[in-house]
Amino acid sequence: MAATTSTAASNLLTTKKHLSSLSLTSTNNFPAFYPLPTSSRRQRFIVLSASLNSKPTVLIAEKLGEAGINLLKDFANVDCSYNLSPDELCTKISLCDAIIVRSGTKVNREVFESSGGRLKVVGRAGVGIDNVDLAAATEHGCLVVNAPTANTVAAAEHGIALLAAMARNVAQADASVKAGKWQRNKYVGVSLVGKTLAVMGFGKVGSEVARRAKGLGMHVIAHDPYAPADRARAIGVELVSFDEAIATADFISLHMPLTPATAKILNDENFAKMKKGVRIVNVARGGVIDEDALVRALDAGIVTQAALDVFTVEPPPQDSKLVQHERVTVTPHLGASTMEAQEGVAIEIAEAVVGALKGELASTAVNAPMVPAEVLSELKPFVELAEKLGRLAVQLVSGGSGVKDVKVTYASARAPDDLDTRVLRAMIIKGLIEPISSVFVNLVNADFSAKQRGLRISEERILLDGSPESPLDFIQVQIAHVESKFASAISETGEIKVEGRVKDGIPHLTKVGSFEVDVSLEGSIILCRQVDQPGMIGKVGSVLGEENVNVSFMSVGRIAPRKQAVMAIGVDEQPSKETLKKIGEIPAIEEFVFLKL
């Protein structure tokens, strides 16, 4: 058995006329596959280059900065048609090779079907792509790109503006003076110097807020499981756990994406952990705060003030208790609303659309084209295995650790030229990043997304003897230089290690750390380290059964009889906190962790 090591290249193979790859996006966080119909496989290609004899046509459906329009006009025929009705858009789209929208135009399945296959690129002038049907875009061979970086400074500046305005009661005092009052004693504020600011999400915007807050004399801490500690230290920021951040901060500034893991993350439970008198700024996404819980925290005096630019529903109801609260400062989603940011977004999206029409792979692509059905059929279970191993591995990392070094090992009897692992690598990156990020990771942007987060992905291939009938024997994912919330996941060499195989077409987890297990990667998993003794399976099963949690698989791996063992339990439902607590209270259970797939 021989092993070879390589670091995968970040540039992916493409051609100017045809781009064939795997769709790696879906609405349920798992791969969406769209195999080509047999009758059309030879005809359906992703054509991303303009005709040699004529310019492509770009429809701009919402107002765009002049600089972006001029850039587009150098390459394409530009049609600026604003405020189109859905019917008008469907009629016009059949004459267009690309469309650029903001958030007000819905590019749904009907639009793609009406294009007759001509539409090749959708450009979203901004970050969010909720108004674009990604599955329909992929199915119709259309690339979707966005402009995620141009508004970074504008959003950071607005966060600082709200921070200062809140601390000095600027909005309330302004309204009071305009009402004919002069209430100097009522609007005494607090100084920012020497106060602790917790930046929750240390990405582009969060790090820019931290830089500016340091300049105001604040002590800045941050929580972000992916932020490299050395980058934080370079600007004088200490990375801490989520609980430590919210418990010690005088001010909290939110810059995290809205994902299932962050939805309503500031809730009654977490407000109760905060220092009394904390002040909160949100220029990220409205849904990360439980707005009713925030009103309760304000009324109870836990939160002294809040400054909000974003809301769960926009615009919020006129009778919103939160918006009308005297100690809440609000703005109508102005984070990106500067003249400079709007021009920057226009240029960024214009460059992305032009590049895509030329056949270049855009780093801001949020979906991916298709692969032939026969290739997909063979790879599909391994693609699913790769993503789930990534998801498992990152959930085993303890909150304060930054993920930087990941090693992926593929064991196969096939020669390297007969096994293209780019799709598998992309799916592992997808599993590592998407659970706590708003980024859509696919074959196009996987390496770019990893690089942006400081992830170093190395790959090793183990060449096995035997028949190359199956693409792979196993996939192994290791994360180095981190601590684990489940100590048994640490291998003999000190890395978090998970390994999996495909059995009868179903992905299975077969190793955690040094322990051999065998559990189907369906639903979710509970891992327990225990003293190996009779009756343990029954005790844990009874706790789950009493709480009506269905067990799909259960497997025990042990070092030796009557020594330590790891039990892997597949469950169909997410157990309650009380149920998990009961499992942890079983005397022979030494540690446990719940992992959501």
Coordinates of C-alpha atoms in Angstrom, one line a residue:
M1 CA 0.0 0.0 0.0
A2 CA 1.6 3.3 -1.1
A3 CA 0.7 6.9 -0.1
T4 CA 1.2 10.0 -2.1
T5 CA 0.6 13.6 -0.9
S6 CA -0.4 16.7 -2.8
T7 CA -2.0 20.0 -2.2
A8 CA -4.9 20.5 -4.7
A9 CA -4.6 23.4 -7.1
S10 CA -7.0 26.2 -6.5
N11 CA -7.6 26.8 -10.2
L12 CA -10.2 24.5 -11.6
L13 CA -10.2 23.2 -15.2
T14 CA -12.6 25.0 -17.5
T15 CA -13.0 25.9 -21.1
K16 CA -14.4 29.0 -22.8
K17 CA -17.3 27.2 -24.2
H18 CA -18.2 24.3 -22.0
L19 CA -18.1 24.1 -18.2
S20 CA -19.3 20.8 -16.7
S21 CA -19.2 20.3 -13.0
L22 CA -21.4 19.2 -10.1
S23 CA -24.1 21.2 -8.5
L24 CA -23.3 21.6 -4.8
T25 CA -26.1 23.8 -3.5
S26 CA -29.5 23.1 -2.2
T27 CA -32.0 24.5 0.1
N28 CA -31.6 21.9 2.7
N29 CA -27.8 22.2 3.1
F30 CA -27.2 18.9 1.2
P31 CA -26.2 18.4 -2.4
A32 CA -28.8 19.1 -5.0
F33 CA -28.3 16.9 -8.1
Y34 CA -29.7 17.6 -11.5
P35 CA -28.7 14.9 -13.9
L36 CA -29.3 15.7 -17.6
P37 CA -32.1 13.9 -19.3
T38 CA -30.7 11.1 -21.5
S39 CA -32.1 12.7 -24.7
S40 CA -30.5 16.0 -24.0
R41 CA -27.1 15.1 -22.6
R42 CA -25.3 15.8 -25.8
Q43 CA -27.0 19.1 -26.4
R44 CA -27.1 20.8 -23.0
F45 CA -23.8 22.5 -22.3
I46 CA -23.0 25.5 -20.1
V47 CA -22.1 28.2 -22.7
L48 CA -20.3 30.9 -20.9
S49 CA -18.6 32.7 -23.8
A50 CA -20.1 35.3 -26.1
S51 CA -20.6 34.7 -29.8
L52 CA -17.6 35.7 -31.9
N53 CA -19.9 37.6 -34.2
S54 CA -22.0 39.7 -31.8
K55 CA -22.0 41.1 -28.3
P56 CA -24.0 39.5 -25.6
T57 CA -26.9 41.4 -24.1
V58 CA -27.0 42.3 -20.4
L59 CA -30.3 43.3 -18.8
I60 CA -30.0 45.6 -15.8
A61 CA -33.3 45.3 -14.0
E62 CA -32.6 47.6 -11.1
K63 CA -30.7 50.8 -10.7
L64 CA -26.9 50.3 -10.9
G65 CA -24.0 52.7 -10.5
E66 CA -22.8 54.5 -13.6
A67 CA -19.3 53.0 -13.3
G68 CA -20.7 49.5 -13.5
I69 CA -22.9 50.3 -16.5
N70 CA -20.0 51.8 -18.4
L71 CA -17.8 48.7 -17.7
L72 CA -20.6 46.5 -19.0
K73 CA -21.1 48.7 -22.2
D74 CA -17.4 48.1 -23.1
F75 CA -18.2 44.4 -23.5
A76 CA -21.9 43.9 -24.1
N77 CA -25.2 45.5 -25.2
V78 CA -26.8 46.9 -22.1
D79 CA -30.5 47.2 -21.6
C80 CA -31.5 49.2 -18.5
S81 CA -35.2 48.4 -17.9
Y82 CA -36.3 49.1 -14.3
N83 CA -39.5 48.2 -12.5
L84 CA -40.4 45.4 -14.8
S85 CA -43.5 43.3 -13.9
P86 CA -43.0 39.5 -13.7
D87 CA -44.7 39.1 -17.1
E88 CA -42.6 41.8 -18.7
L89 CA -39.4 40.3 -17.2
C90 CA -40.3 36.8 -18.6
T91 CA -41.0 38.3 -22.0
K92 CA -37.7 40.2 -22.2
I93 CA -35.4 37.6 -20.7
S94 CA -35.4 35.4 -23.8
L95 CA -33.4 38.2 -25.5
C96 CA -30.7 38.4 -22.8
D97 CA -27.5 36.5 -22.0
A98 CA -27.2 38.0 -18.5
I99 CA -29.3 39.9 -16.0
I100 CA -28.2 42.1 -13.0
V101 CA -30.6 42.6 -10.1
R102 CA -30.6 43.9 -6.6
S103 CA -33.1 42.5 -4.0
G104 CA -36.3 43.7 -5.5
T105 CA -36.5 41.5 -8.6
K106 CA -37.4 37.9 -8.3
V107 CA -35.4 35.6 -10.6
N108 CA -37.5 32.5 -10.2
R109 CA -38.0 29.3 -12.1
E110 CA -40.4 30.9 -14.5
V111 CA -37.8 33.4 -15.5
F112 CA -35.3 30.7 -16.3
E113 CA -37.8 28.7 -18.2
S114 CA -38.8 31.8 -20.2
S115 CA -35.2 32.4 -21.2
G116 CA -35.3 29.4 -23.5
G117 CA -31.7 28.5 -22.5
R118 CA -30.2 31.8 -23.5
L119 CA -29.7 33.2 -20.0
K120 CA -26.2 32.3 -18.9
V121 CA -25.4 34.6 -15.9
V122 CA -27.4 36.1 -13.1
G123 CA -25.6 38.9 -11.2
R124 CA -26.8 40.0 -7.8
A125 CA -25.6 43.5 -6.9
G126 CA -25.1 42.8 -3.2
V127 CA -24.6 39.8 -0.9
G128 CA -27.9 38.1 -0.4
I129 CA -29.4 35.8 -3.1
D130 CA -32.8 35.0 -1.5
N131 CA -34.5 36.4 -4.6
V132 CA -32.7 34.0 -7.0
D133 CA -33.8 30.4 -7.4
L134 CA -30.4 28.7 -7.2
A135 CA -31.8 25.2 -7.9
A136 CA -33.5 26.5 -11.1
A137 CA -30.4 28.4 -12.1
T138 CA -28.3 25.3 -11.8
E139 CA -30.8 23.1 -13.6
H140 CA -30.9 25.5 -16.5
G141 CA -27.1 25.8 -16.7
C142 CA -27.0 29.4 -15.4
L143 CA -24.2 30.8 -13.2
V144 CA -25.2 33.0 -10.3
V145 CA -22.6 35.5 -9.0
N146 CA -22.9 38.2 -6.3
A147 CA -20.9 41.2 -5.0
P148 CA -20.0 40.4 -1.4
T149 CA -17.0 42.6 -0.6
A150 CA -17.7 46.2 -1.9
N151 CA -19.8 47.2 1.0
T152 CA -17.5 46.0 3.8
V153 CA -16.2 49.5 4.9
A154 CA -19.7 51.1 4.6
A155 CA -21.2 48.4 6.9
A156 CA -18.4 48.7 9.4
E157 CA -18.7 52.5 9.4
H158 CA -22.4 52.3 10.0
G159 CA -21.8 49.9 12.9
I160 CA -19.4 52.4 14.5
A161 CA -21.9 55.2 13.8
L162 CA -24.7 53.3 15.6
L163 CA -22.3 52.4 18.4
A164 CA -21.4 56.0 19.1
A165 CA -25.0 57.3 18.5
M166 CA -26.3 54.8 21.0
A167 CA -23.7 55.5 23.7
R168 CA -24.5 59.3 23.5
N169 CA -28.3 59.1 22.9
V170 CA -28.0 61.0 19.7
A171 CA -31.2 60.0 18.1
Q172 CA -33.3 60.4 21.2
A173 CA -31.8 63.8 22.1
D174 CA -32.3 65.0 18.5
A175 CA -36.0 64.0 18.6
S176 CA -36.4 65.7 22.0
V177 CA -34.9 69.0 20.9
K178 CA -37.0 69.0 17.7
A179 CA -40.1 68.5 20.0
G180 CA -39.2 71.8 21.8
K181 CA -37.5 70.2 24.9
W182 CA -34.1 70.7 26.4
Q183 CA -33.4 67.6 28.5
R184 CA -29.6 67.6 29.1
N185 CA -29.9 65.5 32.3
K186 CA -32.1 62.8 30.7
Y187 CA -29.6 62.0 27.9
V188 CA -26.3 61.6 29.8
G189 CA -24.4 59.0 27.9
V190 CA -21.4 56.7 28.5
S191 CA -17.8 56.9 27.2
L192 CA -16.4 54.3 24.8
V193 CA -12.9 54.6 26.1
G194 CA -11.9 51.6 28.2
K195 CA -15.1 49.7 27.5
T196 CA -15.1 46.1 26.3
L197 CA -16.6 45.5 22.8
A198 CA -17.4 41.9 21.8
V199 CA -17.3 41.5 18.0
M200 CA -19.5 38.5 17.2
G201 CA -18.2 37.3 13.8
F202 CA -14.7 38.3 12.9
G203 CA -15.0 38.3 9.1
K204 CA -14.5 41.3 6.8
V205 CA -17.0 43.6 8.4
G206 CA -16.3 42.4 12.0
S207 CA -12.6 42.9 11.7
E208 CA -13.0 46.4 10.2
V209 CA -15.3 47.3 13.1
A210 CA -12.7 46.0 15.5
R211 CA -10.0 48.2 14.0
R212 CA -12.1 51.3 14.3
A213 CA -13.2 50.5 17.9
K214 CA -9.5 50.0 18.9
G215 CA -8.9 53.6 17.5
L216 CA -11.7 54.8 19.9
G217 CA -9.8 53.4 22.8
M218 CA -12.0 50.3 23.4
H219 CA -10.8 46.9 24.5
V220 CA -11.9 44.5 21.8
I221 CA -12.6 40.8 22.1
A222 CA -14.1 38.6 19.4
H223 CA -15.8 35.3 18.8
D224 CA -15.5 33.4 15.5
P225 CA -14.7 29.7 15.2
Y226 CA -12.9 30.3 11.9
A227 CA -10.9 33.5 12.6
P228 CA -7.1 32.8 12.7
A229 CA -5.8 33.8 16.1
D230 CA -2.7 35.4 14.6
R231 CA -4.8 37.7 12.4
A232 CA -6.8 38.8 15.4
R233 CA -3.7 39.4 17.5
A234 CA -2.2 41.5 14.7
I235 CA -4.9 44.2 15.4
G236 CA -4.9 43.7 19.1
V237 CA -8.0 41.5 19.4
E238 CA -8.4 38.5 21.7
L239 CA -10.5 35.5 20.4
V240 CA -12.7 34.0 23.1
S241 CA -15.6 31.6 23.4
F242 CA -19.2 32.6 22.7
D243 CA -20.2 32.5 26.4
E244 CA -17.1 34.5 27.5
A245 CA -17.7 37.1 24.9
I246 CA -21.3 37.8 25.8
A247 CA -20.6 37.6 29.6
T248 CA -17.8 40.1 29.7
A249 CA -18.8 42.7 27.1
D250 CA -20.1 46.2 27.8
F251 CA -21.0 46.5 24.1
I252 CA -21.8 43.6 21.6
S253 CA -21.6 44.2 17.9
L254 CA -23.1 41.4 15.7
H255 CA -21.5 40.5 12.4
M256 CA -22.4 36.8 12.0
P257 CA -24.4 35.4 9.1
L258 CA -27.9 34.1 9.5
T259 CA -27.7 30.3 9.4
P260 CA -29.7 27.6 11.2
A261 CA -27.0 27.7 13.9
T262 CA -27.2 31.4 14.4
A263 CA -30.9 32.0 14.1
K264 CA -32.2 33.7 17.3
I265 CA -28.8 33.1 18.9
L266 CA -29.4 36.1 21.1
N267 CA -32.4 34.7 23.0
D268 CA -33.7 34.7 26.6
E269 CA -31.1 32.1 27.6
N270 CA -28.2 34.0 26.3
F271 CA -29.4 37.4 27.4
A272 CA -29.5 36.0 30.9
K273 CA -25.7 35.3 30.6
M274 CA -24.9 38.9 29.7
K275 CA -23.5 41.6 32.0
K276 CA -26.3 43.8 33.2
G277 CA -26.3 47.1 31.3
V278 CA -24.9 45.7 28.1
R279 CA -25.5 47.6 24.8
I280 CA -26.1 45.8 21.5
V281 CA -25.5 46.8 17.9
N282 CA -26.7 44.8 14.9
V283 CA -25.8 45.6 11.3
A284 CA -25.7 41.9 10.2
R285 CA -29.0 40.0 9.9
G286 CA -32.2 40.7 11.8
G287 CA -32.9 37.0 12.4
V288 CA -29.9 36.4 14.7
I289 CA -31.8 38.2 17.5
D290 CA -35.0 36.9 19.0
E291 CA -36.7 40.3 18.9
D292 CA -39.3 39.5 21.5
A293 CA -36.6 38.3 23.9
L294 CA -34.7 41.5 23.3
V295 CA -37.7 43.6 24.3
R296 CA -37.9 41.5 27.5
A297 CA -34.2 42.0 28.2
L298 CA -34.6 45.8 27.6
D299 CA -37.6 46.0 30.0
A300 CA -35.7 43.9 32.6
G301 CA -32.7 46.2 32.5
I302 CA -30.3 43.4 31.3
V303 CA -29.8 45.3 28.0
T304 CA -29.6 49.0 28.5
Q305 CA -29.7 50.1 24.9
A306 CA -29.8 48.6 21.4
A307 CA -29.0 50.0 17.9
L308 CA -30.4 48.1 15.0
D309 CA -30.1 48.4 11.3
V310 CA -31.7 45.1 10.4
F311 CA -34.8 43.2 11.4
T312 CA -36.4 39.8 11.1
V313 CA -39.1 41.3 8.8
E314 CA -38.2 44.3 6.8
P315 CA -39.7 46.8 7.0
P316 CA -40.8 45.9 10.5
P317 CA -44.4 46.4 11.6
Q318 CA -45.3 50.0 12.5
D319 CA -46.5 48.9 15.9
S320 CA -43.3 46.9 16.7
K321 CA -42.6 47.2 20.4
L322 CA -38.9 46.9 19.6
V323 CA -38.8 49.7 17.1
Q324 CA -40.9 52.0 19.3
H325 CA -38.8 51.3 22.4
E326 CA -37.4 54.5 23.9
R327 CA -33.9 52.9 24.4
V328 CA -33.6 51.5 20.8
T329 CA -32.0 53.4 17.9
V330 CA -33.1 52.1 14.5
T331 CA -32.2 52.7 10.9
P332 CA -33.7 51.2 7.7
H333 CA -31.0 48.8 6.6
L334 CA -28.5 51.4 5.7
G335 CA -25.3 49.4 6.2
A336 CA -24.3 49.5 2.5
S337 CA -25.9 52.8 1.7
T338 CA -23.0 55.1 0.9
M339 CA -22.3 56.5 -2.6
E340 CA -18.9 54.9 -2.5
A341 CA -20.3 51.4 -1.6
Q342 CA -23.0 51.6 -4.3
E343 CA -20.4 52.4 -6.9
G344 CA -18.1 49.7 -5.6
V345 CA -20.9 47.1 -5.8
A346 CA -21.7 48.2 -9.3
I347 CA -18.1 47.7 -10.4
E348 CA -17.7 44.4 -8.6
I349 CA -20.9 42.8 -10.1
A350 CA -20.2 44.2 -13.5
E351 CA -16.7 42.6 -13.5
A352 CA -18.1 39.3 -12.2
V353 CA -20.7 39.2 -15.0
V354 CA -18.3 40.1 -17.7
G355 CA -15.8 37.5 -16.5
A356 CA -18.5 34.8 -16.4
L357 CA -19.6 35.7 -20.0
K358 CA -16.0 35.4 -21.1
G359 CA -15.9 31.9 -19.6
E360 CA -13.8 32.7 -16.5
L361 CA -14.7 31.1 -13.2
A362 CA -15.8 33.8 -10.8
S363 CA -14.7 33.5 -7.2
T364 CA -18.0 35.0 -6.2
A365 CA -20.1 32.3 -7.9
V366 CA -22.8 30.9 -5.6
N367 CA -23.8 27.9 -7.6
A368 CA -22.2 25.4 -10.0
P369 CA -23.1 23.8 -13.3
M370 CA -23.8 20.1 -13.9
V371 CA -21.9 17.0 -14.6
P372 CA -22.9 14.1 -16.9
A373 CA -25.4 11.8 -15.2
E374 CA -23.2 8.7 -15.4
V375 CA -20.4 10.4 -13.5
L376 CA -22.8 11.8 -10.9
S377 CA -24.3 8.4 -10.4
E378 CA -21.0 6.9 -9.4
L379 CA -19.8 9.8 -7.2
K380 CA -23.1 10.7 -5.5
P381 CA -22.7 8.6 -2.3
F382 CA -19.1 9.7 -1.8
V383 CA -20.0 13.3 -2.4
E384 CA -22.6 13.0 0.4
L385 CA -20.0 11.2 2.6
A386 CA -17.4 13.9 2.1
E387 CA -19.8 16.8 3.1
K388 CA -21.0 14.9 6.2
L389 CA -17.5 14.1 7.4
G390 CA -16.7 17.8 7.1
R391 CA -19.8 18.7 9.1
L392 CA -18.9 16.2 11.8
A393 CA -15.3 17.2 12.0
V394 CA -16.0 20.9 12.4
Q395 CA -18.7 20.3 15.1
L396 CA -16.1 18.4 17.1
V397 CA -13.9 21.5 17.4
S398 CA -14.4 23.3 20.7
G399 CA -15.7 26.9 20.5
G400 CA -12.5 28.8 21.2
S401 CA -10.4 26.9 18.6
G402 CA -9.7 28.3 15.1
V403 CA -9.8 25.8 12.3
K404 CA -6.7 26.3 10.1
D405 CA -5.1 23.0 9.0
V406 CA -7.2 20.2 7.5
K407 CA -5.9 17.0 6.0
V408 CA -8.0 14.8 3.7
T409 CA -7.0 11.2 2.9
Y410 CA -8.5 9.2 0.1
A411 CA -8.0 5.5 -0.1
S412 CA -8.6 4.0 -3.5
A413 CA -7.4 1.2 -5.8
R414 CA -7.7 3.6 -8.8
A415 CA -4.8 5.4 -10.3
P416 CA -4.7 9.2 -9.5
D417 CA -5.6 10.0 -13.1
D418 CA -8.8 7.9 -12.8
L419 CA -10.1 9.6 -9.7
D420 CA -10.8 13.4 -9.7
T421 CA -11.1 14.4 -6.1
R422 CA -12.0 18.1 -6.7
V423 CA -15.7 17.5 -6.1
L424 CA -15.0 15.6 -2.9
R425 CA -12.6 18.2 -1.7
A426 CA -15.1 20.9 -2.4
M427 CA -17.8 19.1 -0.5
I428 CA -15.5 18.6 2.5
I429 CA -14.9 22.4 2.5
K430 CA -18.6 22.9 2.2
G431 CA -19.2 20.8 5.2
L432 CA -16.5 22.6 7.2
I433 CA -17.7 26.1 6.3
E434 CA -21.5 26.1 5.7
P435 CA -22.7 25.1 9.2
I436 CA -21.6 28.5 10.6
S437 CA -21.5 30.7 7.5
S438 CA -23.9 32.2 5.0
V439 CA -21.5 31.3 2.1
F440 CA -22.7 28.8 -0.5
V441 CA -19.8 26.6 -1.2
N442 CA -19.5 24.7 -4.5
L443 CA -16.9 23.4 -6.9
V444 CA -16.4 26.9 -8.3
N445 CA -15.7 28.8 -5.1
A446 CA -14.6 26.1 -2.6
D447 CA -10.9 26.8 -2.6
F448 CA -11.5 30.6 -2.6
S449 CA -13.9 30.2 0.4
A450 CA -11.3 28.2 2.3
K451 CA -8.5 30.6 1.5
Q452 CA -10.6 33.6 2.7
R453 CA -11.1 31.9 6.1
G454 CA -7.5 30.8 6.4
L455 CA -8.2 27.1 5.9
R456 CA -5.3 25.1 4.6
I457 CA -6.5 21.9 2.9
S458 CA -4.0 19.2 2.1
E459 CA -4.8 16.0 0.4
E460 CA -3.2 12.5 0.6
R461 CA -4.0 9.5 -1.6
I462 CA -3.4 6.0 -0.4
L463 CA -3.2 3.6 -3.3
L464 CA -4.7 0.2 -2.4
D465 CA -4.3 -3.2 -4.0
G466 CA -7.4 -4.7 -5.5
S467 CA -10.1 -4.0 -7.9
P468 CA -10.7 -0.4 -8.9
E469 CA -14.4 -1.1 -9.4
S470 CA -15.4 1.3 -6.6
P471 CA -14.0 4.9 -6.7
L472 CA -13.0 4.9 -3.0
D473 CA -12.5 2.6 0.0
F474 CA -12.6 5.3 2.6
I475 CA -12.3 9.1 3.2
Q476 CA -10.6 10.5 6.3
V477 CA -10.7 14.1 7.5
Q478 CA -8.3 15.4 10.2
I479 CA -8.2 18.8 11.8
A480 CA -4.9 19.8 13.4
H481 CA -3.9 22.2 16.1
V482 CA -7.4 22.5 17.7
E483 CA -9.1 21.4 20.9
S484 CA -12.1 19.1 20.7
K485 CA -15.3 19.2 22.7
F486 CA -15.2 15.3 22.5
A487 CA -11.7 14.3 23.7
S488 CA -12.1 10.8 22.2
A489 CA -12.1 12.3 18.7
I490 CA -8.4 13.1 19.1
S491 CA -6.2 10.6 17.4
E492 CA -2.9 9.3 18.7
T493 CA -1.1 12.1 16.8
G494 CA -3.2 14.8 18.3
E495 CA -5.7 15.7 15.5
I496 CA -9.4 15.5 15.4
K497 CA -10.0 12.5 13.1
V498 CA -13.2 11.1 11.5
E499 CA -13.3 8.4 8.8
G500 CA -16.1 7.1 6.7
R501 CA -17.0 4.6 4.0
V502 CA -20.0 4.0 1.6
K503 CA -21.8 0.8 2.4
D504 CA -24.7 -0.3 0.1
G505 CA -24.8 3.2 -1.3
I506 CA -25.2 4.8 2.2
P507 CA -22.5 6.9 3.9
H508 CA -21.2 5.4 7.2
L509 CA -19.0 6.8 9.9
T510 CA -16.4 4.1 10.6
K511 CA -13.8 5.8 12.9
V512 CA -13.8 8.6 15.5
G513 CA -10.3 9.3 16.8
S514 CA -8.8 5.9 17.5
F515 CA -12.2 4.1 18.0
E516 CA -13.7 2.0 15.3
V517 CA -17.5 2.5 14.9
D518 CA -20.1 1.8 12.3
V519 CA -23.1 4.1 12.1
S520 CA -25.1 5.3 9.1
L521 CA -24.7 9.1 8.5
E522 CA -28.5 9.8 8.4
G523 CA -30.3 12.1 10.8
S524 CA -28.0 13.1 13.6
I525 CA -25.4 11.3 15.8
I526 CA -24.7 11.1 19.6
L527 CA -21.2 10.1 20.5
C528 CA -20.6 8.8 24.0
R529 CA -17.3 7.7 25.7
Q530 CA -18.1 5.2 28.3
V531 CA -16.6 2.5 30.6
D532 CA -17.2 -0.7 28.6
Q533 CA -19.6 -2.7 30.8
P534 CA -22.8 -4.7 30.3
G535 CA -26.1 -2.8 29.9
M536 CA -24.8 0.5 28.6
I537 CA -26.7 0.2 25.2
G538 CA -29.9 -0.5 27.1
K539 CA -29.5 2.4 29.5
V540 CA -28.9 5.0 26.8
G541 CA -31.6 3.5 24.6
S542 CA -34.1 3.7 27.4
V543 CA -33.4 7.4 28.0
L544 CA -33.9 8.1 24.3
G545 CA -37.0 5.9 24.2
E546 CA -38.6 7.6 27.1
E547 CA -38.2 10.9 25.3
N548 CA -39.7 9.5 22.1
V549 CA -36.3 9.8 20.2
N550 CA -36.1 7.1 17.6
V551 CA -32.7 5.3 17.3
S552 CA -31.8 4.3 13.7
F553 CA -28.3 2.8 14.4
M554 CA -26.1 2.0 17.3
S555 CA -22.5 0.9 17.3
V556 CA -19.8 0.5 20.0
G557 CA -16.1 0.6 19.4
R558 CA -13.7 -0.3 22.2
I559 CA -10.0 -0.5 23.0
A560 CA -10.3 -3.8 24.9
P561 CA -13.0 -5.6 26.9
R562 CA -14.0 -3.7 30.1
K563 CA -11.9 -0.7 29.1
Q564 CA -13.0 2.5 27.4
A565 CA -15.4 2.4 24.5
V566 CA -17.1 4.9 22.2
M567 CA -20.8 4.4 21.4
A568 CA -22.1 6.0 18.2
I569 CA -25.9 6.4 18.1
G570 CA -27.9 7.5 15.1
V571 CA -31.1 9.4 15.9
D572 CA -33.9 10.6 13.7
E573 CA -34.9 13.5 15.9
Q574 CA -32.9 16.1 17.8
P575 CA -33.0 15.2 21.5
S576 CA -33.9 17.9 24.0
K577 CA -31.3 19.4 26.3
E578 CA -33.0 17.6 29.2
T579 CA -32.6 14.2 27.3
L580 CA -28.9 14.8 26.6
K581 CA -28.4 15.8 30.2
K582 CA -29.9 12.5 31.4
I583 CA -27.5 10.6 29.1
G584 CA -24.6 12.6 30.6
E585 CA -25.8 11.7 34.1
I586 CA -25.5 7.9 33.5
P587 CA -22.5 7.0 35.8
A588 CA -20.4 5.1 33.2
I589 CA -20.7 7.9 30.6
E590 CA -17.5 9.9 30.7
E591 CA -18.3 12.4 27.9
F592 CA -20.8 12.8 25.1
V593 CA -21.5 15.1 22.2
F594 CA -24.5 15.7 19.9
L595 CA -23.7 16.2 16.2
K596 CA -26.3 17.5 13.8
L597 CA -26.0 16.4 10.1

